[in-house]
Each structure stands twice: as structure tokens, then as C-alpha cells.
Amino acid sequence: MFNIAIDGPSASGKSTIAKQIAKKLGFVHIDTGAMYRALAYDCIKKGVNLDDEASVVKVASNTDIELLDNGEIFLNDINVSRSIRKNEVSLAASKVSKYKKVREILVSLQQKMASKKGYVMDGRDITSVVLRDAEIKIYQTADVRVRAQRRFTELVDKGEVVDYDEIYQDLVKRDAQDMNRKESPLTKVEDAIEIDTTYLSIDESVALIMSVIKDRGLI
């Protein structure tokens, strides 16, 4: 058994592709971004000031986040799978994830989850912090305008009323936050293989990663 770590900017298709890879291999997928979204959602619901680090850490210390094998996310025993995908929560997740203690709490949980191997984990700091010993490391990216269109289509399909330009600006802002934060910034580690999905379909992206795994002799 082995682990696969996938990093990359928001809306580059990490979770979608990670799920497909996990299904093909019979592995468990862990969407770490969903964990930060769940925490951010909890803070929003409780009226916590996201700029107040101590208050956010307090929520993180007392929040129960559970990721099911079917992809559903439970926050304090409540299914929040759809609620945490809203754009407001996405930006809030970028804010709460910059705090060192918050990251320590969630990273510890993530590492514990993947300790037995057989996991596909995606996020912002998986290759650089969470699973430094992962046998396969991928840095997945795409042009920001393509990512904005993908996010726009995803939200419209869910029935949300959204504006493309607003989503584009939010992604540019989130990229800057994620890449320049002090704690565990988004970065491409030296031994990660970069995959640009701008002109690739989901199936093509999955096939490319599967070929990397086969070339390493892991399957």
C-alpha cells in the first residue's frame, strides 16, 4: 500500500480527480480542504471573527469533523457537504487556514488518518507538510480563468446565482492568500510531478496520474 498526495490552487480539480484515483485503486480519499471549509463554516455559523486567531483556534479545538468514505462531510454530527461549498465559505477557509495552531490541529488529524497507507489526500500543504513521505506527489494546476469557469459552472449546476467576474477575483485573491501565508504556503515541492489540467479533461488527468503510478511500479 502507498499514499498519494495532491496539492494545487483552488478549483484546479484536485478533489474530483483524487476521488477518481481513489476509486480506481480502492483507496480512501481525504479532502483536507473540506476540513478547513467545515471549520470556517462552523466559525461563520457561530459568529466568530475570522481575524481573531484565538477565537478561531478555540472553535477548531472543539469541532468534530468527520469525512466519510462516500465523500460526505459531517460537522458536529451534521451533514454539511453542500453548505461548505459556497463561495463565502471558500474564502473564509483561506483565512482560518493561515493560523499555525489551526493547522497543527487539522494536520495532526490528517496524518493520523493516513498513517495506515492506502489514501489519496488533496489540499494545499499535503506534499510539503502533511504527507512528506507520500510515495506519489502531484502538483495540480490550471489557468485561473479556466478554474474560475469551472467553479462558476459547478455552482450554477447546484442552483446558485453567481457572477463569473466575482468568482475570478475571489480565486485570484485566494491564490495570493494561499501562496503567501506564513504557515504552510501552497508551493510545489521538488519531488512533485506538475500536472497542468487547463486543457485536460477529468479522464485525461486521471489517466496521466495513473500512468505515473504505474511507471513507479506501485501497481
XYZ file of N, CA and C in Angstrom:
657
model
N 0.841 -1.200 0.000
C 0.000 0.000 0.000
C 0.878 1.254 0.000
N 0.333 2.316 -0.506
C 1.078 3.571 -0.575
C 0.098 4.732 -0.487
N 0.628 5.941 -0.320
C -0.200 7.146 -0.254
C 0.074 8.050 -1.448
N -0.948 8.793 -1.836
C -0.826 9.764 -2.924
C -1.184 11.135 -2.373
N -0.293 12.104 -2.553
C -0.506 13.468 -2.080
C -0.666 14.399 -3.274
N -1.739 15.182 -3.266
C -2.007 16.108 -4.373
C -2.202 17.516 -3.829
N -1.380 18.439 -4.303
C -1.503 19.849 -3.943
C -1.874 20.666 -5.169
N -2.324 21.885 -4.933
C -2.626 22.767 -6.052
C -3.591 23.862 -5.640
N -3.738 24.892 -6.479
C -4.623 26.013 -6.164
C -6.098 25.619 -6.200
N -6.925 26.490 -5.667
C -8.364 26.257 -5.607
C -8.963 26.090 -7.003
N -9.918 25.166 -7.129
C -10.669 24.918 -8.365
C -9.824 24.349 -9.503
N -8.710 23.715 -9.157
C -7.897 23.074 -10.197
C -8.334 21.627 -10.420
N -9.382 21.213 -9.719
C -9.933 19.879 -9.918
C -9.314 18.805 -9.050
N -8.608 19.206 -8.000
C -7.896 18.241 -7.156
C -8.816 17.181 -6.563
N -9.878 17.628 -5.917
C -10.756 16.686 -5.219
C -11.468 15.747 -6.193
N -11.928 16.298 -7.305
C -12.619 15.480 -8.312
C -11.704 14.377 -8.827
N -10.486 14.751 -9.156
C -9.522 13.785 -9.692
C -9.039 12.829 -8.603
N -8.841 13.351 -7.400
C -8.411 12.498 -6.285
C -9.448 11.415 -5.999
N -10.728 11.784 -6.072
C -11.807 10.811 -5.851
C -11.758 9.701 -6.889
N -11.518 10.089 -8.142
C -11.469 9.107 -9.231
C -10.290 8.156 -9.053
N -9.144 8.719 -8.672
C -7.947 7.901 -8.447
C -8.196 6.919 -7.305
N -8.777 7.429 -6.217
C -9.063 6.580 -5.056
C -10.005 5.442 -5.441
N -10.997 5.737 -6.244
C -11.959 4.717 -6.671
C -11.285 3.637 -7.494
N -10.402 4.041 -8.397
C -9.707 3.084 -9.259
C -8.790 2.160 -8.452
N -8.177 2.713 -7.422
C -7.205 1.955 -6.633
C -7.823 1.256 -5.425
N -9.069 1.614 -5.111
C -9.680 1.067 -3.908
C -9.126 1.719 -2.655
N -8.653 2.967 -2.794
C -8.097 3.731 -1.689
C -9.188 4.609 -1.073
N -8.852 5.273 0.024
C -9.763 6.220 0.671
C -9.325 7.635 0.322
N -10.276 8.471 -0.081
C -9.963 9.857 -0.422
C -10.208 10.770 0.772
N -9.242 11.631 1.048
C -9.391 12.619 2.117
C -9.229 14.009 1.510
N -10.312 14.788 1.517
C -10.305 16.154 1.014
C -10.001 17.083 2.183
N -8.720 17.426 2.351
C -8.345 18.240 3.512
C -8.923 19.648 3.428
N -9.121 20.134 2.204
C -9.720 21.452 2.043
C -11.108 21.492 2.657
N -11.823 20.370 2.566
C -13.173 20.288 3.134
C -13.132 20.427 4.649
N -12.028 19.987 5.250
C -11.896 20.094 6.703
C -11.761 21.563 7.116
N -10.972 22.324 6.349
C -10.829 23.752 6.649
C -12.121 24.503 6.332
N -12.815 24.056 5.284
C -14.104 24.659 4.953
C -15.109 24.418 6.085
N -15.101 23.189 6.612
C -16.021 22.846 7.693
C -15.754 23.710 8.920
N -14.478 23.893 9.239
C -14.117 24.751 10.370
C -14.566 26.190 10.113
N -14.305 26.686 8.903
C -14.697 28.052 8.550
C -16.215 28.216 8.651
N -16.933 27.211 8.175
C -18.400 27.235 8.222
C -18.868 27.280 9.675
N -18.226 26.511 10.524
C -18.565 26.486 11.949
C -18.352 27.867 12.571
N -17.237 28.498 12.197
C -16.943 29.839 12.711
C -17.991 30.851 12.256
N -18.362 30.761 10.987
C -19.367 31.685 10.432
C -20.698 31.506 11.143
N -21.106 30.251 11.314
C -22.386 29.957 11.964
C -22.399 30.455 13.414
N -21.234 30.430 14.049
C -21.148 30.853 15.453
C -20.845 32.339 15.598
N -20.716 33.039 14.459
C -20.467 34.479 14.504
C -19.080 34.847 14.977
N -18.119 33.941 14.779
C -16.741 34.188 15.214
C -16.021 35.110 14.225
N -15.292 36.060 14.744
C -14.497 36.965 13.916
C -13.311 36.174 13.349
N -13.248 36.022 12.043
C -12.206 35.209 11.416
C -10.816 35.819 11.551
N -10.751 37.091 11.916
C -9.463 37.755 12.127
C -8.976 37.595 13.570
N -9.811 36.989 14.404
C -9.463 36.756 15.808
C -8.920 35.330 15.931
N -7.600 35.221 15.871
C -6.946 33.905 15.858
C -7.334 33.041 17.054
N -7.324 33.607 18.241
C -7.621 32.838 19.451
C -9.023 32.233 19.398
N -9.976 33.006 18.892
C -11.361 32.525 18.809
C -11.497 31.404 17.786
N -10.793 31.532 16.668
C -10.835 30.501 15.627
C -10.195 29.212 16.144
N -9.075 29.343 16.836
C -8.391 28.180 17.405
C -9.290 27.485 18.424
N -10.025 28.268 19.214
C -10.936 27.696 20.209
C -12.004 26.847 19.529
N -12.537 27.338 18.418
C -13.547 26.582 17.667
C -12.922 25.300 17.116
N -11.708 25.429 16.562
C -11.014 24.272 15.984
C -10.777 23.186 17.029
N -10.485 23.612 18.242
C -10.193 22.662 19.321
C -11.429 21.913 19.797
N -12.605 22.464 19.485
C -13.847 21.862 19.968
C -14.797 21.461 18.844
N -14.258 21.350 17.628
C -15.069 20.982 16.476
C -14.792 19.543 16.073
N -15.852 18.794 15.856
C -15.723 17.398 15.432
C -16.000 17.309 13.939
N -14.949 17.022 13.153
C -15.083 16.929 11.694
C -14.883 15.482 11.275
N -15.829 14.961 10.534
C -15.750 13.566 10.086
C -15.914 13.492 8.569
N -14.984 12.813 7.896
C -15.056 12.608 6.457
C -15.415 11.148 6.194
N -16.552 10.929 5.553
C -16.982 9.572 5.258
C -16.367 9.078 3.950
N -16.313 7.770 3.774
C -15.732 7.175 2.570
C -16.492 7.582 1.313
N -17.779 7.935 1.455
C -18.591 8.319 0.292
C -18.453 9.797 -0.057
N -17.559 10.503 0.659
C -17.297 11.901 0.340
C -18.092 12.905 1.143
N -19.035 12.441 1.956
C -19.837 13.362 2.748
C -19.027 13.892 3.942
N -19.314 15.153 4.312
C -18.604 15.810 5.399
C -19.582 16.094 6.531
N -19.239 15.635 7.733
C -20.093 15.885 8.888
C -19.373 16.803 9.868
N -20.084 17.814 10.329
C -19.572 18.767 11.296
C -20.438 18.659 12.541
N -19.836 18.197 13.633
C -20.590 18.008 14.877
C -21.864 17.193 14.624
N -21.690 16.109 13.875
C -22.762 15.146 13.559
C -23.820 15.668 12.592
N -23.554 16.803 11.942
C -24.494 17.355 10.957
C -23.839 17.331 9.579
N -24.566 16.849 8.579
C -24.048 16.771 7.210
C -23.975 18.181 6.612
N -22.743 18.630 6.327
C -22.546 19.986 5.776
C -21.910 19.920 4.387
N -22.028 18.785 3.734
C -21.369 18.556 2.443
C -21.666 19.647 1.420
N -22.906 20.104 1.348
C -23.280 21.141 0.389
C -22.997 22.545 0.928
N -23.269 22.732 2.190
C -23.142 24.067 2.808
C -21.728 24.626 2.722
N -20.724 23.752 2.841
C -19.334 24.236 2.882
C -18.771 24.560 1.500
N -19.551 24.320 0.442
C -19.055 24.574 -0.915
C -19.398 25.975 -1.426
N -20.042 26.770 -0.612
C -20.392 28.124 -1.036
C -19.143 29.001 -1.093
N -19.181 30.001 -1.966
C -18.013 30.846 -2.184
C -17.583 31.577 -0.916
N -18.545 32.011 -0.115
C -18.254 32.709 1.147
C -17.421 31.812 2.062
N -17.753 30.528 2.104
C -17.042 29.590 2.957
C -15.643 29.319 2.408
N -15.526 29.300 1.086
C -14.231 29.066 0.446
C -13.223 30.140 0.859
N -13.646 31.395 0.807
C -12.759 32.493 1.185
C -12.466 32.469 2.689
N -13.470 32.109 3.467
C -13.288 32.028 4.912
C -12.301 30.923 5.268
N -12.341 29.826 4.516
C -11.418 28.708 4.753
C -9.978 29.150 4.547
N -9.767 30.002 3.556
C -8.423 30.506 3.292
C -7.925 31.353 4.463
N -8.849 32.036 5.125
C -8.480 32.867 6.282
C -8.115 32.018 7.491
N -8.976 31.058 7.831
C -8.727 30.273 9.051
C -7.523 29.354 8.896
N -7.232 28.974 7.645
C -6.132 28.031 7.422
C -4.759 28.675 7.579
N -4.708 29.996 7.739
C -3.404 30.666 7.867
C -2.861 30.610 9.299
N -3.711 30.199 10.243
C -3.295 30.182 11.643
C -2.531 28.905 11.990
N -1.369 29.082 12.607
C -0.479 27.957 12.907
C -1.143 26.884 13.767
N -1.802 27.286 14.835
C -2.409 26.313 15.750
C -3.547 25.554 15.072
N -4.293 26.257 14.244
C -5.377 25.606 13.495
C -4.802 24.518 12.597
N -3.727 24.855 11.906
C -3.096 23.894 11.007
C -2.538 22.705 11.792
N -1.955 22.987 12.941
C -1.412 21.900 13.766
C -2.512 20.912 14.161
N -3.656 21.427 14.529
C -4.779 20.583 14.954
C -5.258 19.703 13.797
N -5.481 20.321 12.629
C -6.021 19.567 11.499
C -4.969 18.677 10.833
N -3.722 19.140 10.773
C -2.657 18.320 10.178
C -2.452 17.048 10.996
N -2.488 17.176 12.307
C -2.343 16.008 13.174
C -3.441 14.989 12.893
N -4.654 15.477 12.704
C -5.784 14.600 12.399
C -5.606 13.935 11.038
N -5.142 14.708 10.061
C -4.935 14.185 8.709
C -3.845 13.113 8.682
N -2.767 13.363 9.390
C -1.666 12.395 9.431
C -2.092 11.101 10.106
N -2.903 11.234 11.135
C -3.412 10.054 11.832
C -4.292 9.231 10.892
N -5.105 9.905 10.103
C -5.998 9.234 9.153
C -5.207 8.400 8.146
N -4.122 8.983 7.624
C -3.378 8.362 6.528
C -2.224 7.475 6.977
N -2.056 7.281 8.263
C -0.891 6.545 8.772
C -0.838 5.084 8.325
N -1.986 4.504 8.005
C -2.017 3.091 7.621
C -1.826 2.880 6.117
N -1.635 3.957 5.363
C -1.449 3.911 3.903
C -2.759 3.547 3.182
N -2.740 3.742 1.873
C -3.927 3.477 1.079
C -4.860 4.673 0.993
N -4.253 5.879 1.003
C -5.044 7.107 0.974
C -4.619 8.019 -0.179
N -5.612 8.735 -0.716
C -5.352 9.806 -1.672
C -5.795 11.077 -0.972
N -4.855 11.966 -0.703
C -5.151 13.172 0.056
C -4.830 14.406 -0.773
N -5.774 15.342 -0.837
C -5.504 16.566 -1.595
C -5.719 17.793 -0.727
N -4.994 18.868 -1.064
C -5.087 20.108 -0.314
C -4.077 21.125 -0.790
N -3.503 21.881 0.153
C -2.529 22.926 -0.181
C -1.120 22.593 0.322
N -1.058 21.793 1.392
C 0.257 21.529 2.005
C 0.472 20.038 2.244
N -0.122 19.212 1.399
C -0.050 17.763 1.612
C 1.353 17.245 1.293
N 1.901 17.656 0.164
C 3.238 17.179 -0.215
C 4.328 17.821 0.627
N 4.098 19.040 1.089
C 5.149 19.783 1.797
C 5.120 19.606 3.314
N 3.952 19.239 3.872
C 3.833 19.151 5.323
C 3.160 17.864 5.789
N 1.937 17.627 5.320
C 1.121 16.542 5.873
C 1.676 15.155 5.550
N 1.934 14.910 4.267
C 2.439 13.595 3.841
C 3.753 13.750 3.085
N 4.765 14.182 3.801
C 6.076 14.379 3.168
C 6.658 13.071 2.647
N 6.198 11.953 3.226
C 6.726 10.649 2.825
C 5.818 9.933 1.816
N 4.865 10.652 1.235
C 3.968 10.033 0.252
C 4.764 9.487 -0.927
N 4.391 8.311 -1.376
C 5.106 7.679 -2.483
C 4.860 8.395 -3.819
N 3.687 8.999 -3.964
C 3.364 9.769 -5.165
C 2.976 11.175 -4.753
N 3.675 12.172 -5.336
C 3.374 13.570 -5.045
C 3.034 14.293 -6.345
N 1.876 14.936 -6.357
C 1.397 15.635 -7.553
C 1.120 17.099 -7.216
N 1.550 18.002 -8.110
C 1.164 19.409 -8.003
C 0.266 19.694 -9.191
N -1.014 19.907 -8.917
C -2.009 20.053 -9.978
C -2.426 21.510 -10.115
N -2.350 22.034 -11.313
C -2.674 23.441 -11.512
C -3.491 23.620 -12.794
N -3.907 24.851 -13.054
C -4.642 25.197 -14.272
C -4.725 26.717 -14.340
N -4.943 27.235 -15.535
C -5.080 28.681 -15.719
C -6.223 29.199 -14.851
N -6.024 30.348 -14.220
C -7.012 30.852 -13.263
C -8.357 31.144 -13.920
N -8.375 31.566 -15.195
C -9.648 31.841 -15.854
C -10.416 30.549 -16.119
N -9.683 29.495 -16.440
C -10.318 28.189 -16.632
C -10.860 27.680 -15.302
N -10.095 27.886 -14.242
C -10.547 27.466 -12.910
C -11.803 28.235 -12.498
N -11.830 29.517 -12.821
C -12.998 30.337 -12.488
C -14.236 29.841 -13.242
N -14.056 29.484 -14.504
C -15.179 28.975 -15.296
C -15.678 27.645 -14.733
N -14.757 26.792 -14.320
C -15.144 25.506 -13.732
C -15.938 25.722 -12.450
N -15.476 26.621 -11.593
C -16.165 26.894 -10.337
C -17.533 27.522 -10.615
N -17.584 28.443 -11.585
C -18.837 29.087 -11.970
C -19.863 28.039 -12.418
N -19.438 27.138 -13.296
C -20.327 26.092 -13.805
C -20.793 25.166 -12.689
N -19.869 24.827 -11.801
C -20.188 23.941 -10.678
C -21.276 24.547 -9.793
N -21.135 25.834 -9.477
C -22.093 26.495 -8.602
C -23.444 26.708 -9.285
N -23.417 27.049 -10.575
C -24.663 27.223 -11.331
C -25.430 25.901 -11.399
N -24.687 24.821 -11.623
C -25.318 23.495 -11.681
C -25.984 23.125 -10.359
N -25.497 23.726 -9.269
C -26.081 23.454 -7.942
C -27.232 24.406 -7.630
N -27.543 25.294 -8.606
C -28.672 26.189 -8.429
C -28.344 27.525 -7.798
N -27.049 27.821 -7.634
C -26.664 29.092 -7.022
C -26.605 30.203 -8.068
N -26.936 31.408 -7.637
C -26.837 32.583 -8.508
C -25.478 33.216 -8.244
N -24.579 33.141 -9.216
C -23.211 33.622 -9.026
C -22.759 34.468 -10.209
N -21.702 35.220 -9.988
C -21.150 36.093 -11.022
C -19.738 35.616 -11.378
N -19.470 35.392 -12.664
C -18.165 34.864 -13.083
C -17.024 35.782 -12.654
N -17.165 37.079 -12.884
C -16.080 38.012 -12.565
C -15.766 38.013 -11.070
N -16.807 37.888 -10.261
C -16.603 37.845 -8.808
C -15.841 36.580 -8.412
N -16.204 35.461 -9.041
C -15.521 34.198 -8.756
C -14.062 34.285 -9.185
N -13.833 34.874 -10.352
C -12.463 35.031 -10.850
C -11.623 35.849 -9.874
N -12.156 36.981 -9.427
C -11.421 37.839 -8.497
C -11.181 37.133 -7.160
N -12.177 36.357 -6.732
C -12.034 35.616 -5.474
C -10.923 34.572 -5.576
N -10.818 33.914 -6.739
C -9.764 32.912 -6.934
C -8.384 33.554 -6.958
N -8.279 34.703 -7.609
C -7.011 35.430 -7.638
C -6.605 35.808 -6.214
N -7.589 36.263 -5.436
C -7.344 36.651 -4.043
C -6.945 35.433 -3.211
N -7.645 34.326 -3.419
C -7.340 33.125 -2.627
C -5.963 32.579 -2.999
N -5.611 32.591 -4.282
C -4.275 32.143 -4.691
C -3.202 32.929 -3.948
N -3.386 34.249 -3.896
C -2.407 35.115 -3.231
C -2.320 34.776 -1.740
N -3.492 34.560 -1.120
C -3.515 34.216 0.301
C -2.817 32.881 0.559
N -3.147 31.892 -0.266
C -2.615 30.548 -0.063
C -1.109 30.463 -0.316
N -0.644 31.196 -1.320
C 0.770 31.114 -1.688
C 1.670 31.990 -0.826
N 1.081 32.985 -0.166
C 1.904 33.930 0.593
C 1.692 33.881 2.098
N 0.857 32.958 2.561
C 0.635 32.873 4.001
C 1.913 32.384 4.691
N 2.050 32.753 5.947
C 3.253 32.413 6.702
C 3.329 30.924 7.011
N 2.196 30.326 7.373
C 2.168 28.920 7.759
C 1.816 28.022 6.569
N 2.708 27.131 6.218
C 2.477 26.114 5.180
C 1.875 26.678 3.894
N 2.572 27.593 3.237
C 2.024 28.151 1.997
C 1.948 27.104 0.888
N 1.064 27.351 -0.064
C 0.958 26.474 -1.231
C 2.230 26.611 -2.059
N 2.893 25.488 -2.289
C 4.136 25.504 -3.057
C 4.342 24.159 -3.738
N 5.100 24.155 -4.800
C 5.417 22.898 -5.490
C 6.738 22.366 -4.936
N 6.686 21.226 -4.269
C 7.911 20.653 -3.708
C 8.750 20.038 -4.832
N 10.021 19.898 -4.538
C 10.986 19.479 -5.564
C 10.656 18.128 -6.195
N 10.160 17.180 -5.391
C 9.921 15.836 -5.927
C 8.472 15.596 -6.362
N 7.708 16.681 -6.540
C 6.329 16.546 -7.026
C 6.293 16.645 -8.544
N 5.398 15.911 -9.152
C 5.196 15.972 -10.600
C 4.081 16.973 -10.886
N 4.356 17.977 -11.704
C 3.355 19.006 -12.007
C 2.458 18.560 -13.155
N 1.149 18.707 -12.946
C 0.173 18.393 -13.984
C -0.702 19.621 -14.206
N -0.678 20.154 -15.419
C -1.491 21.307 -15.785
C -2.773 20.790 -16.439
N -3.913 21.004 -15.775
C -5.188 20.469 -16.265
C -5.976 21.465 -17.119
N -5.335 22.585 -17.492
C -6.038 23.616 -18.258
C -6.731 23.044 -19.488
N -6.024 22.203 -20.221
C -6.577 21.655 -21.464
C -6.866 20.158 -21.362
N -6.928 19.649 -20.129
C -7.178 18.227 -19.931
C -8.572 17.991 -19.363
N -9.204 16.913 -19.789
C -10.471 16.516 -19.192
C -10.168 15.795 -17.883
N -11.195 15.506 -17.119
C -11.006 14.767 -15.871
C -10.415 13.391 -16.164
N -10.961 12.708 -17.165
C -10.473 11.368 -17.521
C -9.011 11.397 -17.959
N -8.635 12.435 -18.712
C -7.248 12.548 -19.171
C -6.303 12.811 -17.995
N -6.757 13.621 -17.055
C -5.944 13.926 -15.872
C -5.757 12.681 -15.013
N -6.839 11.931 -14.838
C -6.778 10.697 -14.054
C -5.832 9.702 -14.720
N -5.952 9.560 -16.045
C -5.097 8.625 -16.785
C -3.624 9.006 -16.649
N -3.353 10.300 -16.634
C -1.970 10.773 -16.520
C -1.379 10.409 -15.159
N -2.153 10.604 -14.103
C -1.671 10.262 -12.762
C -1.530 8.748 -12.611
N -2.459 7.996 -13.173
C -2.379 6.537 -13.113
C -1.123 6.037 -13.824
N -0.747 6.701 -14.904
C 0.463 6.303 -15.633
C 1.712 6.570 -14.804
N 1.669 7.648 -14.017
C 2.794 7.967 -13.116
C 2.940 6.863 -12.070
N 1.815 6.432 -11.523
C 1.828 5.369 -10.510
C 2.368 4.065 -11.103
N 1.938 3.755 -12.317
C 2.399 2.523 -12.979
C 3.894 2.601 -13.296
N 4.341 3.785 -13.727
C 5.765 3.964 -14.039
C 6.635 3.781 -12.807
N 6.092 4.070 -11.640
C 6.842 3.888 -10.387
C 6.793 2.439 -9.903
N 6.042 1.607 -10.623
C 5.970 0.195 -10.261
C 5.134 -0.077 -9.026
N 4.219 0.835 -8.699
C 3.401 0.665 -7.492
C 2.145 -0.159 -7.742
N 1.753 -0.272 -9.023
C 0.604 -1.108 -9.372
C 0.942 -1.915 -10.627
